[in-house]
Short mmCIF file of C-alpha atoms in Angstrom, two decimals:
data_model
loop_
_atom_site.label_atom_id
_atom_site.label_comp_id
_atom_site.label_asym_id
_atom_site.label_seq_id
_atom_site.Cartn_x
_atom_site.Cartn_y
_atom_site.Cartn_z
CA MET A 1 -81.56 72.41 6.82
CA ASN A 2 -80.31 68.94 7.64
CA ILE A 3 -79.66 65.92 5.46
CA GLY A 4 -82.86 63.97 4.81
CA GLU A 5 -85.26 66.88 5.33
CA THR A 6 -87.99 67.27 2.73
CA TYR A 7 -90.23 70.20 1.87
CA ILE A 8 -93.36 69.85 -0.28
CA GLY A 9 -95.03 72.84 -1.87
CA LYS A 10 -95.48 74.96 -4.96
CA TRP A 11 -92.64 76.45 -7.00
CA TRP A 12 -92.26 78.84 -9.92
CA LEU A 13 -89.81 80.97 -11.89
CA PRO A 14 -89.84 84.62 -10.72
CA SER A 15 -90.86 85.90 -14.15
CA GLU A 16 -93.34 83.10 -14.86
CA GLU A 17 -95.73 82.68 -11.94
CA GLU A 18 -98.27 81.14 -14.33
CA SER A 19 -95.87 78.19 -14.68
CA GLU A 20 -96.41 77.15 -11.06
CA PHE A 21 -95.88 73.46 -10.27
CA GLN A 22 -95.77 71.22 -7.21
CA GLY A 23 -92.52 69.68 -6.11
CA VAL A 24 -90.52 68.21 -3.25
CA LEU A 25 -87.24 69.77 -2.14
CA THR A 26 -84.88 67.26 -0.53
CA VAL A 27 -81.52 67.65 1.19
CA GLU A 28 -79.67 64.61 -0.11
CA SER A 29 -76.98 62.63 1.70
CA ASN A 30 -74.18 64.33 -0.26
CA GLY A 31 -75.46 67.80 0.67
CA ASP A 32 -77.15 68.57 -2.65
CA PHE A 33 -80.50 70.37 -2.68
CA VAL A 34 -82.71 68.59 -5.23
CA LEU A 35 -86.18 69.67 -6.35
CA ASN A 36 -88.29 66.85 -7.78
CA PHE A 37 -91.42 67.64 -9.79
CA LEU A 38 -94.54 65.86 -8.64
CA LYS A 39 -96.10 63.83 -11.43
CA ASP A 40 -99.20 65.34 -13.00
CA SER A 41 -98.99 68.45 -10.77
CA THR A 42 -99.28 70.71 -13.80
CA SER A 43 -100.35 70.60 -17.41
CA ILE A 44 -97.16 72.37 -18.50
CA ASN A 45 -94.77 70.30 -20.57
CA PHE A 46 -91.48 71.34 -18.95
CA GLU A 47 -89.45 69.17 -21.30
CA LYS A 48 -90.77 71.14 -24.24
CA LYS A 49 -90.89 74.54 -22.52
CA TYR A 50 -87.29 74.45 -21.21
CA ARG A 51 -85.74 72.27 -23.89
CA ASN A 52 -83.04 74.87 -24.59
CA GLN A 53 -82.66 76.13 -21.02
CA THR A 54 -80.81 74.08 -18.45
CA GLU A 55 -79.91 76.78 -15.90
CA PHE A 56 -82.03 79.17 -13.82
CA SER A 57 -80.70 82.12 -11.83
CA ALA A 58 -83.44 81.52 -9.25
CA ILE A 59 -86.50 79.40 -8.51
CA VAL A 60 -88.83 80.52 -5.74
CA GLY A 61 -91.42 78.64 -3.79
CA ILE A 62 -93.40 78.13 -0.62
CA ALA A 63 -93.30 74.71 1.04
CA LYS A 64 -93.90 72.87 4.30
CA GLU A 65 -91.34 70.74 6.10
CA ASN A 66 -92.58 67.16 5.99
CA LYS A 67 -92.17 66.26 9.69
CA THR A 68 -93.00 69.50 11.51
CA GLY A 69 -95.44 71.04 9.04
CA LYS A 70 -93.68 74.42 9.38
CA GLU A 71 -94.03 76.61 6.30
CA PHE A 72 -91.16 78.48 4.67
CA SER A 73 -90.49 80.51 1.56
CA PHE A 74 -87.50 79.51 -0.56
CA LYS A 75 -85.14 80.86 -3.17
CA LEU A 76 -83.09 78.24 -5.00
CA LEU A 77 -80.10 80.08 -6.43
CA ASN A 78 -78.20 79.25 -9.63
CA ALA A 79 -80.23 76.07 -10.12
CA TYR A 80 -79.84 73.70 -13.05
CA ILE A 81 -81.59 70.69 -14.58
CA THR A 82 -79.89 67.40 -13.84
CA TYR A 83 -82.22 64.90 -15.46
CA SER A 84 -85.47 64.95 -17.42
CA SER A 85 -87.74 62.55 -19.23
CA ILE A 86 -90.58 63.13 -21.68
CA SER A 87 -92.51 60.07 -20.54
CA ARG A 88 -92.00 60.45 -16.79
CA LEU A 89 -92.37 64.00 -15.51
CA SER A 90 -91.47 62.91 -11.98
CA ASN A 91 -87.87 62.40 -13.09
CA PHE A 92 -87.51 66.02 -14.13
CA LYS A 93 -85.08 67.27 -11.43
CA ILE A 94 -83.51 70.58 -10.56
CA LYS A 95 -80.42 70.81 -8.39
CA THR A 96 -78.74 73.68 -6.56
CA TYR A 97 -75.92 74.16 -4.07
CA SER A 98 -77.32 77.38 -2.52
CA VAL A 99 -80.67 77.99 -0.81
CA LEU A 100 -82.25 80.95 0.98
CA ARG A 101 -85.01 79.97 3.42
CA SER A 102 -87.31 82.34 5.31
CA LYS A 103 -90.45 82.42 7.42
CA SER A 104 -91.49 85.57 5.54
CA SER A 105 -93.57 85.70 2.38
CA GLU A 106 -91.06 87.86 0.51
CA PHE A 107 -90.33 86.25 -2.86
CA SER A 108 -88.44 89.04 -4.62
CA THR A 109 -85.18 87.83 -6.17
CA ASP A 110 -83.62 91.30 -6.33
CA LEU A 111 -84.03 91.96 -2.61
CA LYS A 112 -81.22 93.92 -0.95
CA PHE A 113 -80.10 93.32 2.61
CA ASP A 114 -78.99 95.54 5.48
CA LYS A 115 -77.37 93.00 7.79
CA LEU A 116 -75.37 89.79 7.55
CA SER A 117 -75.08 87.53 10.63
CA LEU A 118 -72.51 84.74 10.88
CA ARG A 119 -71.67 82.08 13.43
CA THR A 120 -68.43 80.13 13.02
CA ASP A 121 -66.57 77.29 14.70
CA LEU A 122 -64.77 78.32 17.92
CA ILE A 123 -66.23 81.85 17.88
CA ASP A 124 -67.30 81.51 21.55
CA ASP A 125 -63.81 80.40 22.55
CA TRP A 126 -62.26 83.15 20.42
CA PHE A 127 -64.00 85.85 22.49
CA ASN A 128 -63.92 83.91 25.78
CA ILE A 129 -66.53 86.27 27.28
CA TYR A 130 -69.45 84.85 29.24
CA GLY A 131 -72.33 86.43 31.12
CA TYR A 132 -73.26 83.62 33.53
CA ASP A 133 -73.40 83.78 37.31
CA PHE A 134 -73.99 80.43 39.01
CA SER A 135 -74.49 79.76 42.73
CA ILE A 136 -75.71 76.87 44.89
CA GLN A 137 -77.36 77.13 48.33
CA TYR A 138 -77.29 74.08 50.62
CA GLN A 139 -80.37 73.90 52.84
CA LYS A 140 -82.80 71.05 53.34
CA LYS A 141 -82.93 70.80 49.58
CA GLN A 142 -80.19 71.59 47.14
CA ASN A 143 -81.11 74.82 45.36
CA PHE A 144 -79.25 76.62 42.66
CA LYS A 145 -79.44 80.06 41.12
CA LEU A 146 -78.48 80.79 37.53
CA GLN A 147 -78.38 84.32 36.18
CA TYR A 148 -77.36 85.57 32.75
CA LEU A 149 -76.29 89.14 32.15
CA GLN A 150 -75.98 89.59 28.41
CA PRO A 151 -72.61 91.09 27.47
CA ASP A 152 -72.81 94.31 25.49
CA PRO A 153 -72.15 94.07 21.73
CA ILE A 154 -68.48 94.54 20.88
CA LYS A 155 -67.62 96.75 17.93
CA LEU A 156 -64.71 95.17 16.08
CA TYR A 157 -64.53 97.27 12.94
CA THR A 158 -66.15 100.26 11.28
CA SER A 159 -65.84 101.64 7.75
CA ASN A 160 -67.79 103.75 5.30
CA VAL A 161 -69.30 100.52 3.89
CA PHE A 162 -70.14 98.36 6.91
CA ASP A 163 -69.53 97.83 10.63
CA ILE A 164 -68.80 94.55 12.42
CA GLU A 165 -70.13 93.83 15.89
CA ALA A 166 -70.08 90.74 18.07
CA PHE A 167 -73.56 90.05 19.43
CA PHE A 168 -74.15 87.76 22.41
CA SER A 169 -77.34 85.77 23.01
CA VAL A 170 -78.44 82.84 25.15
CA GLY A 171 -80.60 79.86 24.35
CA HIS A 172 -82.06 77.06 26.49
CA ASN A 173 -84.42 74.11 26.34
CA LEU A 174 -87.88 74.02 27.92
CA THR A 175 -87.62 74.82 31.62
CA PHE A 176 -89.92 72.00 32.71
CA ASP A 177 -87.64 69.34 31.20
CA SER A 178 -85.82 67.13 33.71
CA GLU A 179 -82.50 68.42 32.41
CA PHE A 180 -81.99 72.14 31.88
CA THR A 181 -79.40 73.21 29.32
CA SER A 182 -78.39 76.81 28.72
CA LYS A 183 -75.76 78.01 26.29
CA GLN A 184 -74.43 81.38 25.20
CA LEU A 185 -73.92 81.94 21.48
CA VAL A 186 -71.89 84.63 19.74
CA PHE A 187 -72.78 85.99 16.30
CA LEU A 188 -70.79 88.33 14.08
CA ASN A 189 -73.14 90.97 12.71
CA LEU A 190 -72.16 93.02 9.66
CA TYR A 191 -74.28 96.17 9.39
CA PHE A 192 -74.20 97.76 5.94
CA HIS A 193 -74.70 101.52 5.55
CA LYS A 194 -76.43 100.96 2.21
CA PRO A 195 -78.44 97.83 1.30
CA LYS A 196 -76.45 95.23 -0.63
CA SER A 197 -77.48 92.43 -2.96
CA PHE A 198 -76.98 88.78 -2.09
CA GLU A 199 -74.06 88.45 -4.50
CA GLU A 200 -72.37 91.53 -3.04
CA LEU A 201 -72.62 90.10 0.48
CA LYS A 202 -71.34 86.64 -0.42
CA THR A 203 -67.78 87.92 -0.81
CA ASN A 204 -67.82 89.07 2.81
CA ILE A 205 -68.73 85.56 4.00
CA ARG A 206 -65.55 84.16 2.52
CA LYS A 207 -63.39 86.99 3.88
CA ILE A 208 -64.76 86.46 7.40
CA ARG A 209 -64.32 82.69 7.15
CA ASP A 210 -60.71 83.04 6.00
CA PHE A 211 -59.88 85.55 8.73
CA PHE A 212 -61.03 83.18 11.46
CA THR A 213 -59.30 80.27 9.76
CA LEU A 214 -56.07 82.25 10.06
CA ALA A 215 -56.95 83.39 13.59
CA ASN A 216 -57.69 79.87 14.82
CA GLY A 217 -54.81 78.30 12.94
CA ALA A 218 -57.11 75.67 11.41
CA PRO A 219 -59.92 75.59 8.82
CA ILE A 220 -63.34 76.39 10.30
CA ASN A 221 -66.95 76.07 9.21
CA ILE A 222 -69.61 78.75 9.22
CA HIS A 223 -72.58 77.06 10.90
CA LYS A 224 -75.20 79.74 10.47
CA THR A 225 -75.61 82.56 7.96
CA VAL A 226 -78.57 84.95 8.04
CA PHE A 227 -79.35 87.78 5.62
CA THR A 228 -81.65 90.47 7.03
CA LYS A 229 -83.74 93.10 5.29
CA GLU A 230 -84.76 95.65 7.88
CA VAL A 231 -88.37 96.86 7.69
CA GLU A 232 -89.40 100.26 9.01
CA GLY A 233 -91.95 100.32 11.83
CA LYS A 234 -91.93 98.39 15.09
CA LYS A 235 -94.95 96.31 14.12
CA ASN A 236 -93.35 95.10 10.89
CA PRO A 237 -90.92 92.21 11.42
CA ASN A 238 -87.64 92.20 9.51
CA PHE A 239 -87.18 89.78 6.62
CA ASN A 240 -84.65 87.16 7.72
CA PHE A 241 -83.25 84.61 5.26
CA ASP A 242 -81.16 81.64 6.43
CA PHE A 243 -78.52 80.80 3.86
CA TYR A 244 -77.60 77.16 3.25
CA GLN A 245 -74.77 76.10 0.99
CA LYS A 246 -73.34 72.72 0.15
CA SER A 247 -69.86 72.20 1.53
CA ARG A 248 -67.76 69.09 1.19
CA PHE A 249 -65.50 70.31 3.96
CA LYS A 250 -66.18 68.65 7.31
CA ASN A 251 -64.04 70.37 9.87
CA LYS A 252 -62.19 68.36 12.47
CA ILE A 253 -61.02 70.79 15.15
CA PRO A 254 -57.55 69.65 16.29
CA THR A 255 -57.50 68.46 19.91
CA TYR A 256 -54.47 70.65 20.64
CA LEU A 257 -56.29 73.81 19.57
CA GLN A 258 -57.64 75.79 22.52
CA ALA A 259 -58.38 79.48 22.95
CA ARG A 260 -54.97 80.21 24.45
CA ARG A 261 -53.29 78.47 21.52
CA MET A 262 -55.06 80.33 18.75
CA LEU A 263 -52.88 82.41 16.45
CA ILE A 264 -55.09 85.45 17.04
CA ASN A 265 -57.68 85.64 19.81
CA TYR A 266 -59.81 88.53 20.92
CA ASP A 267 -57.62 89.35 23.93
CA LEU A 268 -54.68 89.85 21.58
CA ILE A 269 -56.45 92.43 19.38
CA LYS A 270 -59.17 93.92 21.59
CA ASN A 271 -57.32 97.27 21.65
CA SER A 272 -56.41 97.18 17.95
CA SER A 273 -59.24 95.25 16.26
CA GLN A 274 -60.03 98.24 14.01
CA ASP A 275 -56.49 98.24 12.56
CA VAL A 276 -56.32 94.45 12.24
CA PHE A 277 -59.62 94.14 10.36
CA LEU A 278 -58.82 97.23 8.29
CA ASN A 279 -55.58 95.61 7.13
CA TRP A 280 -57.41 92.34 6.44
CA PHE A 281 -60.13 93.84 4.25
CA GLU A 282 -57.77 96.24 2.46
CA LYS A 283 -55.17 93.59 1.67
CA TYR A 284 -57.43 90.62 1.00
CA ASP A 285 -58.11 91.61 -2.61
CA LYS A 286 -54.54 92.80 -3.18
CA LEU A 287 -53.27 89.40 -2.04
CA LYS A 288 -56.09 87.47 -3.73
CA PHE A 289 -53.82 84.93 -5.45
CA LEU A 290 -52.10 84.10 -2.19
CA MET A 291 -55.48 83.95 -0.42
CA ASN A 292 -57.11 81.79 -3.10
CA ASN A 293 -54.29 79.24 -3.24
CA TYR A 294 -53.59 79.01 0.47
CA PHE A 295 -57.15 78.93 1.83
CA GLY A 296 -58.45 77.01 -1.17
CA SER A 297 -55.93 74.28 -0.45
CA LEU A 298 -56.78 74.20 3.26
CA TYR A 299 -60.45 73.65 2.46
CA ASN A 300 -59.82 70.86 -0.03
CA GLU A 301 -59.50 67.68 2.02
CA TYR A 302 -59.10 65.54 -1.07
CA LYS A 303 -55.86 67.06 -2.33
CA TYR A 304 -52.74 64.94 -2.49
CA THR A 305 -49.82 66.09 -0.37
CA GLU A 306 -47.88 66.88 -3.53
CA ASP A 307 -50.62 69.18 -4.80
CA LYS A 308 -50.89 71.01 -1.49
CA PHE A 309 -47.10 71.41 -1.48
CA LEU A 310 -47.24 73.00 -4.95
CA ASP A 311 -50.15 75.26 -3.91
CA PHE A 312 -48.21 76.62 -0.94
CA ILE A 313 -45.08 77.17 -3.02
CA PHE A 314 -47.04 78.99 -5.70
CA SER A 315 -48.70 81.12 -3.00
CA ILE A 316 -45.32 82.23 -1.68
CA GLU A 317 -43.99 82.92 -5.21
CA VAL A 318 -47.02 85.02 -6.15
CA TYR A 319 -46.90 86.96 -2.89
CA HIS A 320 -43.20 87.75 -3.31
CA ARG A 321 -43.57 88.75 -6.95
CA GLY A 322 -46.47 91.07 -6.14
CA LYS A 323 -44.70 92.76 -3.23
CA TYR A 324 -41.06 92.82 -4.33
CA GLY A 325 -41.29 92.65 -8.12
CA GLY A 326 -39.96 90.28 -10.71
CA PHE A 327 -36.33 91.39 -10.89
CA ASN A 328 -33.55 90.85 -8.41
CA PHE A 329 -34.62 92.99 -5.47
CA LYS A 330 -31.04 93.53 -4.23
CA ASN A 331 -29.29 94.53 -7.46
CA ASP A 332 -30.27 98.18 -7.93
CA ALA A 333 -26.96 99.03 -9.64
CA TYR A 334 -27.56 96.39 -12.30
CA LEU A 335 -31.09 97.65 -12.97
CA LYS A 336 -29.78 101.19 -13.55
CA ILE A 337 -27.18 99.97 -16.07
CA ARG A 338 -29.78 97.76 -17.75
CA SER A 339 -32.19 100.67 -18.10
CA ARG A 340 -29.48 102.92 -19.55
CA ILE A 341 -28.52 100.33 -22.19
CA LEU A 342 -32.14 99.71 -23.23
CA ASN A 343 -32.72 103.45 -23.59
CA CYS A 344 -29.90 103.61 -26.14
CA ILE A 345 -31.75 101.29 -28.53
CA ASP A 346 -34.11 103.10 -30.90
CA ASN A 347 -35.69 100.13 -32.64
CA SER A 348 -38.62 98.93 -30.46
CA SER A 349 -38.50 95.31 -31.66
CA ASP A 350 -34.77 95.11 -30.92
CA LYS A 351 -35.37 96.59 -27.48
CA GLN A 352 -38.10 94.02 -26.73
CA TRP A 353 -35.84 91.18 -27.94
CA LEU A 354 -32.97 92.22 -25.67
CA GLU A 355 -35.26 92.96 -22.71
CA ALA A 356 -36.82 89.50 -22.90
CA ARG A 357 -33.41 87.81 -22.85
CA LEU A 358 -32.04 89.95 -20.06
CA LYS A 359 -35.11 89.16 -18.02
CA ASP A 360 -34.27 85.44 -18.06
CA TYR A 361 -31.01 86.19 -16.26
CA THR A 362 -32.25 88.74 -13.74
CA GLU A 363 -35.68 87.61 -12.61
CA ASN A 364 -35.83 86.18 -9.12
CA THR A 365 -35.70 82.41 -8.84
CA LEU A 366 -37.85 80.39 -6.48
CA GLN A 367 -34.85 79.83 -4.26
CA SER A 368 -34.02 83.55 -4.05
CA ARG A 369 -37.65 84.43 -3.32
CA LEU A 370 -38.07 81.84 -0.57
CA LYS A 371 -34.68 82.74 0.91
CA HIS A 372 -35.70 86.41 1.02
CA ILE A 373 -39.02 85.54 2.71
CA LEU A 374 -37.13 83.56 5.37
CA GLU A 375 -34.70 86.46 5.89
CA ILE A 376 -37.28 89.21 6.35
CA ASN A 377 -39.35 86.97 8.66
CA GLU A 378 -36.34 85.54 10.49
CA LEU A 379 -37.52 86.42 14.01
CA SER A 380 -41.11 85.33 13.29
CA LEU A 381 -39.92 81.92 12.10
CA ASP A 382 -37.15 81.46 14.65
CA GLY A 383 -36.81 77.77 15.49
CA LEU A 384 -39.01 76.48 12.65
CA ILE A 385 -36.28 75.37 10.23
CA GLU A 386 -33.09 73.82 11.56
CA ASN A 387 -31.06 73.71 8.34
CA LYS A 388 -32.25 76.49 6.01
CA GLU A 389 -29.89 75.66 3.13
CA GLU A 390 -31.04 72.05 3.02
CA PHE A 391 -34.66 73.13 3.36
CA LEU A 392 -34.35 75.53 0.41
CA LYS A 393 -32.75 72.87 -1.78
CA GLN A 394 -35.41 70.30 -0.87
CA VAL A 395 -38.24 72.71 -1.65
CA VAL A 396 -36.76 73.93 -4.93
CA GLU A 397 -35.71 70.54 -6.31
CA THR A 398 -38.95 68.84 -5.24
CA ARG A 399 -40.97 71.60 -6.89
CA HIS A 400 -38.94 71.32 -10.11
CA TYR A 401 -39.38 67.55 -10.05
CA HIS A 402 -43.18 67.79 -9.91
CA VAL A 403 -43.46 70.67 -12.39
CA HIS A 404 -40.69 70.01 -14.93
CA SER A 405 -39.94 66.29 -14.32
CA PHE A 406 -36.20 66.97 -14.28
CA VAL A 407 -33.84 68.31 -11.61
CA LYS A 408 -30.18 69.23 -11.22
CA ASN A 409 -29.70 67.76 -7.77
CA GLU A 410 -31.88 64.69 -7.52
CA GLU A 411 -30.61 63.82 -4.04
CA PHE A 412 -32.65 66.72 -2.64
CA VAL A 413 -35.96 65.61 -4.18
CA VAL A 414 -38.35 64.58 -1.39
CA ARG A 415 -40.34 61.51 -2.46
CA ASP A 416 -41.36 60.31 0.99
CA VAL A 417 -44.94 61.52 1.57
CA VAL A 418 -44.46 61.82 5.34
CA VAL A 419 -41.38 64.02 4.96
CA LEU A 420 -43.06 66.05 2.21
CA SER A 421 -46.08 66.55 4.49
CA GLN A 422 -43.80 67.95 7.21
CA ILE A 423 -42.21 70.35 4.71
CA THR A 424 -45.65 71.39 3.48
CA ARG A 425 -46.72 72.15 7.05
CA LYS A 426 -43.68 74.37 7.47
CA LEU A 427 -44.53 76.19 4.24
CA GLY A 428 -48.03 76.73 5.64
CA ILE A 429 -46.55 78.22 8.81
CA ILE A 430 -44.38 80.54 6.66
CA ILE A 431 -47.55 81.76 4.93
CA GLN A 432 -49.20 82.29 8.33
CA ALA A 433 -46.23 84.41 9.42
CA VAL A 434 -46.46 86.48 6.22
CA LEU A 435 -50.19 87.10 6.72
CA LEU A 436 -49.78 88.01 10.39
CA SER A 437 -47.05 90.45 9.38
CA GLU A 438 -49.38 92.00 6.81
CA LEU A 439 -51.95 92.46 9.58
CA GLY A 440 -49.44 94.55 11.52
CA PHE A 441 -48.20 92.17 14.22
CA GLU A 442 -44.61 92.46 15.46
CA GLN A 443 -42.29 89.55 14.70
CA ASP A 444 -41.67 88.59 18.33
CA VAL A 445 -45.45 88.36 18.87
CA ILE A 446 -45.85 86.31 15.68
CA ASN A 447 -43.17 83.86 16.80
CA LYS A 448 -44.81 83.33 20.20
CA ARG A 449 -48.23 82.76 18.62
CA LEU A 450 -46.87 80.35 16.01
CA LYS A 451 -45.10 78.30 18.68
CA LYS A 452 -48.29 78.04 20.75
CA ASN A 453 -50.50 77.17 17.79
CA SER A 454 -48.39 74.82 15.72
CA PRO A 455 -48.43 71.04 16.15
CA ILE A 456 -44.83 71.14 14.88
CA ASP A 457 -42.20 71.56 17.57
CA PHE A 458 -39.98 74.59 17.08
CA ASN A 459 -36.29 74.14 17.90
#
């Protein structure tokens, strides 16, 4: 569905088919999906009927595209009323950010799906596998021969919940056109062993998107999403639903980013894709705060540099706390003495009082956490930071300045946006190294991939 498209048809609430009305669904310039009621299309007074209801889990309908006349069924998900008027029914609007569109006549809102298909930015380059054979014969006339041998599906991952396969297909324009264009497309197909609801599948979309954002070293878009309900019997076509969702993010693929410069490409993991994806799916939820802050910041183009800097710092802090704990990770002897002293106190309130005050003196600081991250990823990050002591002081003091408004060493506070942007990029590369390490890559491999992918020159 493209901006400016309109669909006119009949719409209703799943539980209230008798409340059917006519309306026009429009894809507005900002990406919103807006359903406008047609004036006098029904005798129902919607203002009165839904006076106390402003949100709808789903609205279904069947409508034709205005230009082509093609008919589709729709499910508008998590819709809400944006404006209404008693005197002018035509101004009664419903807006949504998520739409399911299908050529089928299946209107059930509790439908469960067997397959999820995704196509992302750079997915063709990521695999770098093509099935074309092109030859030219020079005779009296110039002839050419084009053959396409479809590559076999590639199994990337299998589990007791779902399998992931790469599926290759080819598309072309009409053969009698003066110019013939043929292009191979790659889709990621997720096959679920048991049917899943729409909401259950949505989480997988984000996990796949974030994996390929990490793999490519830059934020990517998902261009096509299809939910499939398989129907038994060869004569019965499957129910396919295209999923459309508003996204403010408009990806600009960096000019320096090519297949050979990706952080992770298929050639790198083709013999270990099962382990890599297993680590990704198992650790994604465990590292959810790191994932949410890091990827959330990448996909927000409107964030100030200072805010992105704080997001990356918080991501590193949360990751370190979750993996290495809150107390000084090197001082085991102190922790033993501390535990022995606390065990000697019988009164629980006194024990809590002392424990709280001891914690202030033993919990890891931001500087100690970041220093430890740099130490354990030293080979991965070799050449990234020239002066580590100065870098640590700049990060810590700048963070304190923005969070607490006061600092001990003001000379290390970075106020220049350009310099702060460079530091923020380096923090992003540190997070990339951490995630690649969690996926099981060796540090020498990580360092080589980071150097190829990064726009920042390593020393």
